[in-house]
Amino acid sequence: MKTLSARYHQAHKEAKWAVGLAIAYFIWWYISAYAFSSTEITTTLPELYWGFPLWFLLACIIGPILFTVLCGLMVKFIYQDMSLEIEKDSDHE
């Protein structure tokens, strides 16, 4: 990345991906926590999956694991290592 505008373009791209992933995680958590929770008051226990209610398993166990993996993939494939040093143009010297 030689030019400053190319660095800004890459930084904006990375920021959009990060914000998008954060919003996707919030949506995942919200839907998992509220759509799969029992709204009815019953005298029976909710059905358990590996000892957890489905909403808790999706929102608090599977979601963080999934989005940690997605974050790692984002850093590996979207983010680029770039120097923060400002390079002087040879034309202006």
mmCIF file of N, CA, C and O in Angstrom:
data_model
loop_
_atom_site.group_PDB
_atom_site.id
_atom_site.type_symbol
_atom_site.label_atom_id
_atom_site.label_comp_id
_atom_site.label_asym_id
_atom_site.label_seq_id
_atom_site.Cartn_x
_atom_site.Cartn_y
_atom_site.Cartn_z
ATOM 1 N N MET A 1 0.836 -1.161 0.000
ATOM 2 C CA MET A 1 0.000 0.000 0.000
ATOM 3 C C MET A 1 0.890 1.236 0.000
ATOM 4 O O MET A 1 1.397 1.621 1.026
ATOM 5 N N LYS A 2 1.036 1.786 -1.126
ATOM 6 C CA LYS A 2 1.931 2.929 -1.239
ATOM 7 C C LYS A 2 1.212 4.252 -1.000
ATOM 8 O O LYS A 2 1.729 5.121 -0.350
ATOM 9 N N THR A 3 0.030 4.403 -1.548
ATOM 10 C CA THR A 3 -0.611 5.707 -1.449
ATOM 11 C C THR A 3 -1.482 5.790 -0.199
ATOM 12 O O THR A 3 -1.969 4.789 0.318
ATOM 13 N N LEU A 4 -1.648 7.004 0.261
ATOM 14 C CA LEU A 4 -2.466 7.251 1.440
ATOM 15 C C LEU A 4 -3.931 6.927 1.173
ATOM 16 O O LEU A 4 -4.623 6.377 2.031
ATOM 17 N N SER A 5 -4.405 7.226 -0.040
ATOM 18 C CA SER A 5 -5.814 6.940 -0.360
ATOM 19 C C SER A 5 -6.063 5.425 -0.399
ATOM 20 O O SER A 5 -7.152 4.978 -0.022
ATOM 21 N N ALA A 6 -5.089 4.640 -0.821
ATOM 22 C CA ALA A 6 -5.251 3.187 -0.811
ATOM 23 C C ALA A 6 -5.327 2.665 0.618
ATOM 24 O O ALA A 6 -6.096 1.739 0.911
ATOM 25 N N ARG A 7 -4.550 3.259 1.508
ATOM 26 C CA ARG A 7 -4.614 2.867 2.921
ATOM 27 C C ARG A 7 -5.967 3.228 3.521
ATOM 28 O O ARG A 7 -6.552 2.445 4.276
ATOM 29 N N TYR A 8 -6.466 4.426 3.207
ATOM 30 C CA TYR A 8 -7.780 4.831 3.708
ATOM 31 C C TYR A 8 -8.879 3.919 3.167
ATOM 32 O O TYR A 8 -9.798 3.543 3.890
ATOM 33 N N HIS A 9 -8.788 3.574 1.902
ATOM 34 C CA HIS A 9 -9.777 2.681 1.301
ATOM 35 C C HIS A 9 -9.774 1.334 2.021
ATOM 36 O O HIS A 9 -10.844 0.795 2.347
ATOM 37 N N GLN A 10 -8.603 0.783 2.282
ATOM 38 C CA GLN A 10 -8.508 -0.501 2.989
ATOM 39 C C GLN A 10 -9.015 -0.371 4.423
ATOM 40 O O GLN A 10 -9.716 -1.255 4.916
ATOM 41 N N ALA A 11 -8.695 0.722 5.086
ATOM 42 C CA ALA A 11 -9.157 0.924 6.459
ATOM 43 C C ALA A 11 -10.679 1.027 6.520
ATOM 44 O O ALA A 11 -11.309 0.472 7.426
ATOM 45 N N HIS A 12 -11.283 1.701 5.561
ATOM 46 C CA HIS A 12 -12.743 1.803 5.516
ATOM 47 C C HIS A 12 -13.368 0.433 5.242
ATOM 48 O O HIS A 12 -14.397 0.092 5.834
ATOM 49 N N LYS A 13 -12.758 -0.327 4.368
ATOM 50 C CA LYS A 13 -13.244 -1.684 4.066
ATOM 51 C C LYS A 13 -13.199 -2.550 5.328
ATOM 52 O O LYS A 13 -14.162 -3.249 5.644
ATOM 53 N N GLU A 14 -12.090 -2.502 6.054
ATOM 54 C CA GLU A 14 -11.951 -3.284 7.275
ATOM 55 C C GLU A 14 -12.953 -2.834 8.332
ATOM 56 O O GLU A 14 -13.540 -3.667 9.032
ATOM 57 N N ALA A 15 -13.159 -1.539 8.453
ATOM 58 C CA ALA A 15 -14.115 -1.025 9.438
ATOM 59 C C ALA A 15 -15.538 -1.461 9.103
ATOM 60 O O ALA A 15 -16.307 -1.839 9.994
ATOM 61 N N LYS A 16 -15.903 -1.431 7.833
ATOM 62 C CA LYS A 16 -17.240 -1.874 7.423
ATOM 63 C C LYS A 16 -17.447 -3.351 7.746
ATOM 64 O O LYS A 16 -18.516 -3.749 8.209
ATOM 65 N N TRP A 17 -16.446 -4.176 7.489
ATOM 66 C CA TRP A 17 -16.542 -5.603 7.815
ATOM 67 C C TRP A 17 -16.681 -5.803 9.321
ATOM 68 O O TRP A 17 -17.478 -6.640 9.768
ATOM 69 N N ALA A 18 -15.920 -5.062 10.108
ATOM 70 C CA ALA A 18 -15.976 -5.210 11.567
ATOM 71 C C ALA A 18 -17.342 -4.792 12.110
ATOM 72 O O ALA A 18 -17.931 -5.495 12.941
ATOM 73 N N VAL A 19 -17.861 -3.672 11.646
ATOM 74 C CA VAL A 19 -19.175 -3.208 12.092
ATOM 75 C C VAL A 19 -20.265 -4.175 11.625
ATOM 76 O O VAL A 19 -21.184 -4.509 12.378
ATOM 77 N N GLY A 20 -20.155 -4.650 10.398
ATOM 78 C CA GLY A 20 -21.119 -5.614 9.878
ATOM 79 C C GLY A 20 -21.145 -6.897 10.681
ATOM 80 O O GLY A 20 -22.217 -7.441 10.983
ATOM 81 N N LEU A 21 -19.968 -7.388 11.055
ATOM 82 C CA LEU A 21 -19.898 -8.607 11.859
ATOM 83 C C LEU A 21 -20.458 -8.367 13.260
ATOM 84 O O LEU A 21 -21.152 -9.230 13.814
ATOM 85 N N ALA A 22 -20.210 -7.199 13.830
ATOM 86 C CA ALA A 22 -20.758 -6.878 15.147
ATOM 87 C C ALA A 22 -22.282 -6.791 15.103
ATOM 88 O O ALA A 22 -22.972 -7.286 15.994
ATOM 89 N N ILE A 23 -22.825 -6.189 14.051
ATOM 90 C CA ILE A 23 -24.279 -6.101 13.901
ATOM 91 C C ILE A 23 -24.875 -7.491 13.684
ATOM 92 O O ILE A 23 -25.921 -7.830 14.256
ATOM 93 N N ALA A 24 -24.205 -8.312 12.876
ATOM 94 C CA ALA A 24 -24.676 -9.685 12.651
ATOM 95 C C ALA A 24 -24.680 -10.477 13.951
ATOM 96 O O ALA A 24 -25.605 -11.251 14.209
ATOM 97 N N TYR A 25 -23.657 -10.284 14.774
ATOM 98 C CA TYR A 25 -23.619 -10.980 16.061
ATOM 99 C C TYR A 25 -24.758 -10.526 16.956
ATOM 100 O O TYR A 25 -25.412 -11.351 17.612
ATOM 101 N N PHE A 26 -25.053 -9.230 17.002
ATOM 102 C CA PHE A 26 -26.155 -8.731 17.813
ATOM 103 C C PHE A 26 -27.479 -9.315 17.342
ATOM 104 O O PHE A 26 -28.315 -9.735 18.148
ATOM 105 N N ILE A 27 -27.689 -9.351 16.024
ATOM 106 C CA ILE A 27 -28.920 -9.921 15.470
ATOM 107 C C ILE A 27 -29.023 -11.397 15.828
ATOM 108 O O ILE A 27 -30.080 -11.879 16.232
ATOM 109 N N TRP A 28 -27.907 -12.137 15.681
ATOM 110 C CA TRP A 28 -27.888 -13.552 16.051
ATOM 111 C C TRP A 28 -28.274 -13.717 17.520
ATOM 112 O O TRP A 28 -29.114 -14.537 17.861
ATOM 113 N N TRP A 29 -27.656 -12.930 18.392
ATOM 114 C CA TRP A 29 -27.925 -13.052 19.820
ATOM 115 C C TRP A 29 -29.376 -12.709 20.133
ATOM 116 O O TRP A 29 -30.038 -13.421 20.887
ATOM 117 N N TYR A 30 -29.877 -11.636 19.568
ATOM 118 C CA TYR A 30 -31.234 -11.187 19.854
ATOM 119 C C TYR A 30 -32.258 -12.221 19.409
ATOM 120 O O TYR A 30 -33.177 -12.563 20.160
ATOM 121 N N ILE A 31 -32.117 -12.729 18.195
ATOM 122 C CA ILE A 31 -33.048 -13.730 17.692
ATOM 123 C C ILE A 31 -32.937 -15.014 18.498
ATOM 124 O O ILE A 31 -33.951 -15.613 18.869
ATOM 125 N N SER A 32 -31.714 -15.434 18.787
ATOM 126 C CA SER A 32 -31.533 -16.666 19.561
ATOM 127 C C SER A 32 -32.106 -16.539 20.960
ATOM 128 O O SER A 32 -32.756 -17.455 21.462
ATOM 129 N N ALA A 33 -31.877 -15.418 21.594
ATOM 130 C CA ALA A 33 -32.298 -15.251 22.980
ATOM 131 C C ALA A 33 -33.806 -15.078 23.110
ATOM 132 O O ALA A 33 -34.403 -15.571 24.070
ATOM 133 N N TYR A 34 -34.418 -14.386 22.169
ATOM 134 C CA TYR A 34 -35.830 -14.081 22.324
ATOM 135 C C TYR A 34 -36.751 -14.956 21.483
ATOM 136 O O TYR A 34 -37.882 -15.223 21.881
ATOM 137 N N ALA A 35 -36.335 -15.404 20.326
ATOM 138 C CA ALA A 35 -37.207 -16.219 19.482
ATOM 139 C C ALA A 35 -37.303 -17.657 19.986
ATOM 140 O O ALA A 35 -38.322 -18.308 19.792
ATOM 141 N N PHE A 36 -36.248 -18.153 20.623
ATOM 142 C CA PHE A 36 -36.243 -19.538 21.068
ATOM 143 C C PHE A 36 -36.514 -19.686 22.560
ATOM 144 O O PHE A 36 -36.451 -20.785 23.089
ATOM 145 N N SER A 37 -36.787 -18.585 23.241
ATOM 146 C CA SER A 37 -37.099 -18.695 24.668
ATOM 147 C C SER A 37 -38.586 -18.973 24.837
ATOM 148 O O SER A 37 -39.412 -18.603 24.004
ATOM 149 N N SER A 38 -38.910 -19.599 25.915
ATOM 150 C CA SER A 38 -40.297 -19.937 26.191
ATOM 151 C C SER A 38 -40.999 -18.717 26.773
ATOM 152 O O SER A 38 -40.599 -18.177 27.796
ATOM 153 N N THR A 39 -42.054 -18.278 26.115
ATOM 154 C CA THR A 39 -42.799 -17.121 26.604
ATOM 155 C C THR A 39 -43.957 -17.540 27.505
ATOM 156 O O THR A 39 -44.499 -16.712 28.205
ATOM 157 N N GLU A 40 -44.294 -18.788 27.444
ATOM 158 C CA GLU A 40 -45.392 -19.272 28.267
ATOM 159 C C GLU A 40 -44.860 -19.711 29.628
ATOM 160 O O GLU A 40 -43.784 -20.284 29.731
ATOM 161 N N ILE A 41 -45.626 -19.427 30.654
ATOM 162 C CA ILE A 41 -45.265 -19.892 31.989
ATOM 163 C C ILE A 41 -45.862 -21.288 32.146
ATOM 164 O O ILE A 41 -47.081 -21.463 32.096
ATOM 165 N N THR A 42 -44.972 -22.256 32.252
ATOM 166 C CA THR A 42 -45.427 -23.637 32.391
ATOM 167 C C THR A 42 -44.845 -24.224 33.659
ATOM 168 O O THR A 42 -43.886 -23.703 34.227
ATOM 169 N N THR A 43 -45.445 -25.314 34.086
ATOM 170 C CA THR A 43 -44.947 -25.984 35.284
ATOM 171 C C THR A 43 -43.887 -27.020 34.954
ATOM 172 O O THR A 43 -43.236 -27.543 35.838
ATOM 173 N N THR A 44 -43.690 -27.281 33.661
ATOM 174 C CA THR A 44 -42.677 -28.247 33.267
ATOM 175 C C THR A 44 -41.387 -27.529 32.903
ATOM 176 O O THR A 44 -41.394 -26.359 32.519
ATOM 177 N N LEU A 45 -40.307 -28.227 32.993
ATOM 178 C CA LEU A 45 -39.013 -27.667 32.620
ATOM 179 C C LEU A 45 -38.892 -27.597 31.103
ATOM 180 O O LEU A 45 -39.472 -28.411 30.390
ATOM 181 N N PRO A 46 -38.139 -26.637 30.584
ATOM 182 C CA PRO A 46 -37.969 -26.567 29.132
ATOM 183 C C PRO A 46 -37.125 -27.744 28.644
ATOM 184 O O PRO A 46 -36.359 -28.344 29.406
ATOM 185 N N GLU A 47 -37.282 -28.054 27.362
ATOM 186 C CA GLU A 47 -36.486 -29.127 26.776
ATOM 187 C C GLU A 47 -35.025 -28.699 26.757
ATOM 188 O O GLU A 47 -34.701 -27.574 26.371
ATOM 189 N N LEU A 48 -34.145 -29.594 27.170
ATOM 190 C CA LEU A 48 -32.730 -29.262 27.287
ATOM 191 C C LEU A 48 -31.920 -29.945 26.203
ATOM 192 O O LEU A 48 -32.227 -31.060 25.785
ATOM 193 N N TYR A 49 -30.902 -29.253 25.740
ATOM 194 C CA TYR A 49 -29.941 -29.775 24.769
ATOM 195 C C TYR A 49 -28.582 -29.683 25.431
ATOM 196 O O TYR A 49 -28.104 -28.584 25.698
ATOM 197 N N TRP A 50 -27.972 -30.809 25.698
ATOM 198 C CA TRP A 50 -26.696 -30.893 26.413
ATOM 199 C C TRP A 50 -26.781 -30.170 27.761
ATOM 200 O O TRP A 50 -25.831 -29.537 28.211
ATOM 201 N N GLY A 51 -27.933 -30.205 28.368
ATOM 202 C CA GLY A 51 -28.125 -29.609 29.681
ATOM 203 C C GLY A 51 -28.513 -28.142 29.677
ATOM 204 O O GLY A 51 -28.623 -27.525 30.731
ATOM 205 N N PHE A 52 -28.706 -27.550 28.506
ATOM 206 C CA PHE A 52 -29.046 -26.135 28.406
ATOM 207 C C PHE A 52 -30.338 -25.954 27.626
ATOM 208 O O PHE A 52 -30.618 -26.713 26.702
ATOM 209 N N PRO A 53 -31.115 -24.912 27.943
ATOM 210 C CA PRO A 53 -32.254 -24.567 27.083
ATOM 211 C C PRO A 53 -31.725 -24.127 25.712
ATOM 212 O O PRO A 53 -30.603 -23.616 25.590
ATOM 213 N N LEU A 54 -32.529 -24.312 24.687
ATOM 214 C CA LEU A 54 -32.084 -24.015 23.321
ATOM 215 C C LEU A 54 -31.663 -22.560 23.156
ATOM 216 O O LEU A 54 -30.660 -22.268 22.516
ATOM 217 N N TRP A 55 -32.408 -21.618 23.728
ATOM 218 C CA TRP A 55 -32.063 -20.203 23.568
ATOM 219 C C TRP A 55 -30.692 -19.903 24.155
ATOM 220 O O TRP A 55 -29.916 -19.135 23.577
ATOM 221 N N PHE A 56 -30.370 -20.505 25.308
ATOM 222 C CA PHE A 56 -29.078 -20.263 25.945
ATOM 223 C C PHE A 56 -27.955 -20.903 25.131
ATOM 224 O O PHE A 56 -26.882 -20.309 24.957
ATOM 225 N N LEU A 57 -28.206 -22.100 24.638
ATOM 226 C CA LEU A 57 -27.192 -22.790 23.836
ATOM 227 C C LEU A 57 -26.847 -21.984 22.591
ATOM 228 O O LEU A 57 -25.668 -21.797 22.267
ATOM 229 N N LEU A 58 -27.865 -21.474 21.896
ATOM 230 C CA LEU A 58 -27.621 -20.701 20.675
ATOM 231 C C LEU A 58 -27.017 -19.330 20.965
ATOM 232 O O LEU A 58 -26.068 -18.903 20.302
ATOM 233 N N ALA A 59 -27.576 -18.612 21.948
ATOM 234 C CA ALA A 59 -27.162 -17.227 22.197
ATOM 235 C C ALA A 59 -25.842 -17.119 22.936
ATOM 236 O O ALA A 59 -25.059 -16.204 22.675
ATOM 237 N N CYS A 60 -25.571 -18.038 23.853
ATOM 238 C CA CYS A 60 -24.428 -17.862 24.757
ATOM 239 C C CYS A 60 -23.298 -18.867 24.561
ATOM 240 O O CYS A 60 -22.225 -18.678 25.137
ATOM 241 N N ILE A 61 -23.511 -19.915 23.796
ATOM 242 C CA ILE A 61 -22.441 -20.893 23.597
ATOM 243 C C ILE A 61 -22.076 -20.997 22.115
ATOM 244 O O ILE A 61 -20.927 -20.756 21.731
ATOM 245 N N ILE A 62 -23.040 -21.337 21.266
ATOM 246 C CA ILE A 62 -22.745 -21.520 19.844
ATOM 247 C C ILE A 62 -22.443 -20.186 19.172
ATOM 248 O O ILE A 62 -21.511 -20.087 18.365
ATOM 249 N N GLY A 63 -23.201 -19.135 19.503
ATOM 250 C CA GLY A 63 -22.992 -17.820 18.890
ATOM 251 C C GLY A 63 -21.595 -17.267 19.101
ATOM 252 O O GLY A 63 -20.930 -16.896 18.136
ATOM 253 N N PRO A 64 -21.114 -17.196 20.348
ATOM 254 C CA PRO A 64 -19.754 -16.684 20.545
ATOM 255 C C PRO A 64 -18.676 -17.528 19.858
ATOM 256 O O PRO A 64 -17.726 -16.968 19.306
ATOM 257 N N ILE A 65 -18.851 -18.840 19.859
ATOM 258 C CA ILE A 65 -17.867 -19.691 19.170
ATOM 259 C C ILE A 65 -17.900 -19.422 17.674
ATOM 260 O O ILE A 65 -16.853 -19.226 17.036
ATOM 261 N N LEU A 66 -19.102 -19.373 17.089
ATOM 262 C CA LEU A 66 -19.248 -19.123 15.655
ATOM 263 C C LEU A 66 -18.669 -17.772 15.256
ATOM 264 O O LEU A 66 -17.903 -17.663 14.296
ATOM 265 N N PHE A 67 -18.992 -16.739 16.022
ATOM 266 C CA PHE A 67 -18.537 -15.401 15.636
ATOM 267 C C PHE A 67 -17.061 -15.163 15.965
ATOM 268 O O PHE A 67 -16.428 -14.314 15.348
ATOM 269 N N THR A 68 -16.498 -15.915 16.888
ATOM 270 C CA THR A 68 -15.054 -15.858 17.099
ATOM 271 C C THR A 68 -14.333 -16.447 15.892
ATOM 272 O O THR A 68 -13.340 -15.894 15.407
ATOM 273 N N VAL A 69 -14.853 -17.552 15.371
ATOM 274 C CA VAL A 69 -14.274 -18.156 14.163
ATOM 275 C C VAL A 69 -14.436 -17.211 12.975
ATOM 276 O O VAL A 69 -13.490 -17.009 12.198
ATOM 277 N N LEU A 70 -15.618 -16.610 12.828
ATOM 278 C CA LEU A 70 -15.831 -15.659 11.733
ATOM 279 C C LEU A 70 -14.916 -14.441 11.849
ATOM 280 O O LEU A 70 -14.410 -13.938 10.844
ATOM 281 N N CYS A 71 -14.676 -13.987 13.062
ATOM 282 C CA CYS A 71 -13.767 -12.858 13.284
ATOM 283 C C CYS A 71 -12.342 -13.239 12.880
ATOM 284 O O CYS A 71 -11.643 -12.454 12.244
ATOM 285 N N GLY A 72 -11.921 -14.435 13.242
ATOM 286 C CA GLY A 72 -10.596 -14.899 12.841
ATOM 287 C C GLY A 72 -10.463 -15.007 11.333
ATOM 288 O O GLY A 72 -9.432 -14.622 10.757
ATOM 289 N N LEU A 73 -11.508 -15.507 10.666
ATOM 290 C CA LEU A 73 -11.484 -15.587 9.203
ATOM 291 C C LEU A 73 -11.463 -14.202 8.569
ATOM 292 O O LEU A 73 -10.789 -13.985 7.560
ATOM 293 N N MET A 74 -12.194 -13.276 9.171
ATOM 294 C CA MET A 74 -12.197 -11.906 8.666
ATOM 295 C C MET A 74 -10.798 -11.297 8.762
ATOM 296 O O MET A 74 -10.326 -10.667 7.810
ATOM 297 N N VAL A 75 -10.139 -11.491 9.885
ATOM 298 C CA VAL A 75 -8.793 -10.943 10.054
ATOM 299 C C VAL A 75 -7.823 -11.606 9.082
ATOM 300 O O VAL A 75 -6.959 -10.943 8.505
ATOM 301 N N LYS A 76 -7.985 -12.888 8.855
ATOM 302 C CA LYS A 76 -7.061 -13.611 7.975
ATOM 303 C C LYS A 76 -7.235 -13.218 6.509
ATOM 304 O O LYS A 76 -6.255 -13.046 5.791
ATOM 305 N N PHE A 77 -8.490 -13.063 6.063
ATOM 306 C CA PHE A 77 -8.723 -12.869 4.635
ATOM 307 C C PHE A 77 -9.076 -11.436 4.225
ATOM 308 O O PHE A 77 -8.866 -11.063 3.073
ATOM 309 N N ILE A 78 -9.601 -10.625 5.107
ATOM 310 C CA ILE A 78 -10.017 -9.270 4.745
ATOM 311 C C ILE A 78 -8.970 -8.234 5.146
ATOM 312 O O ILE A 78 -8.632 -7.351 4.370
ATOM 313 N N TYR A 79 -8.472 -8.349 6.352
ATOM 314 C CA TYR A 79 -7.515 -7.363 6.854
ATOM 315 C C TYR A 79 -6.164 -7.536 6.163
ATOM 316 O O TYR A 79 -5.770 -8.640 5.825
ATOM 317 N N GLN A 80 -5.470 -6.431 5.986
ATOM 318 C CA GLN A 80 -4.140 -6.460 5.371
ATOM 319 C C GLN A 80 -3.145 -5.761 6.292
ATOM 320 O O GLN A 80 -3.467 -4.752 6.919
ATOM 321 N N ASP A 81 -1.954 -6.303 6.326
ATOM 322 C CA ASP A 81 -0.883 -5.688 7.100
ATOM 323 C C ASP A 81 -0.325 -4.530 6.273
ATOM 324 O O ASP A 81 0.038 -4.712 5.112
ATOM 325 N N MET A 82 -0.298 -3.354 6.868
ATOM 326 C CA MET A 82 0.222 -2.200 6.135
ATOM 327 C C MET A 82 1.059 -1.337 7.066
ATOM 328 O O MET A 82 0.812 -1.272 8.267
ATOM 329 N N SER A 83 2.016 -0.707 6.490
ATOM 330 C CA SER A 83 2.889 0.177 7.243
ATOM 331 C C SER A 83 2.161 1.483 7.544
ATOM 332 O O SER A 83 1.410 1.993 6.722
ATOM 333 N N LEU A 84 2.402 2.014 8.716
ATOM 334 C CA LEU A 84 1.819 3.304 9.077
ATOM 335 C C LEU A 84 2.771 4.460 8.795
ATOM 336 O O LEU A 84 2.423 5.618 9.015
ATOM 337 N N GLU A 85 3.945 4.140 8.330
ATOM 338 C CA GLU A 85 4.921 5.169 7.979
ATOM 339 C C GLU A 85 4.488 5.888 6.708
ATOM 340 O O GLU A 85 3.996 5.274 5.766
ATOM 341 N N ILE A 86 4.695 7.195 6.673
ATOM 342 C CA ILE A 86 4.382 7.984 5.488
ATOM 343 C C ILE A 86 5.607 7.987 4.595
ATOM 344 O O ILE A 86 6.691 8.412 5.003
ATOM 345 N N GLU A 87 5.410 7.487 3.396
ATOM 346 C CA GLU A 87 6.513 7.438 2.435
ATOM 347 C C GLU A 87 6.518 8.719 1.620
ATOM 348 O O GLU A 87 5.481 9.183 1.156
ATOM 349 N N LYS A 88 7.691 9.264 1.423
ATOM 350 C CA LYS A 88 7.827 10.493 0.635
ATOM 351 C C LYS A 88 7.892 10.126 -0.838
ATOM 352 O O LYS A 88 8.531 9.154 -1.212
ATOM 353 N N ASP A 89 7.214 10.930 -1.651
ATOM 354 C CA ASP A 89 7.282 10.726 -3.099
ATOM 355 C C ASP A 89 8.625 11.200 -3.616
ATOM 356 O O ASP A 89 9.147 12.225 -3.193
ATOM 357 N N SER A 90 9.199 10.460 -4.528
ATOM 358 C CA SER A 90 10.496 10.860 -5.099
ATOM 359 C C SER A 90 10.324 12.037 -6.060
ATOM 360 O O SER A 90 11.267 12.721 -6.381
ATOM 361 N N ASP A 91 9.072 12.295 -6.525
ATOM 362 C CA ASP A 91 8.835 13.394 -7.463
ATOM 363 C C ASP A 91 8.899 14.750 -6.782
ATOM 364 O O ASP A 91 9.265 15.742 -7.396
ATOM 365 N N HIS A 92 8.597 14.810 -5.486
ATOM 366 C CA HIS A 92 8.531 16.081 -4.779
ATOM 367 C C HIS A 92 9.828 16.462 -4.085
ATOM 368 O O HIS A 92 9.911 17.483 -3.463
ATOM 369 N N GLU A 93 10.817 15.641 -4.139
ATOM 370 C CA GLU A 93 12.088 15.962 -3.457
ATOM 371 C C GLU A 93 12.995 16.780 -4.316
ATOM 372 O O GLU A 93 13.042 16.796 -5.466
#
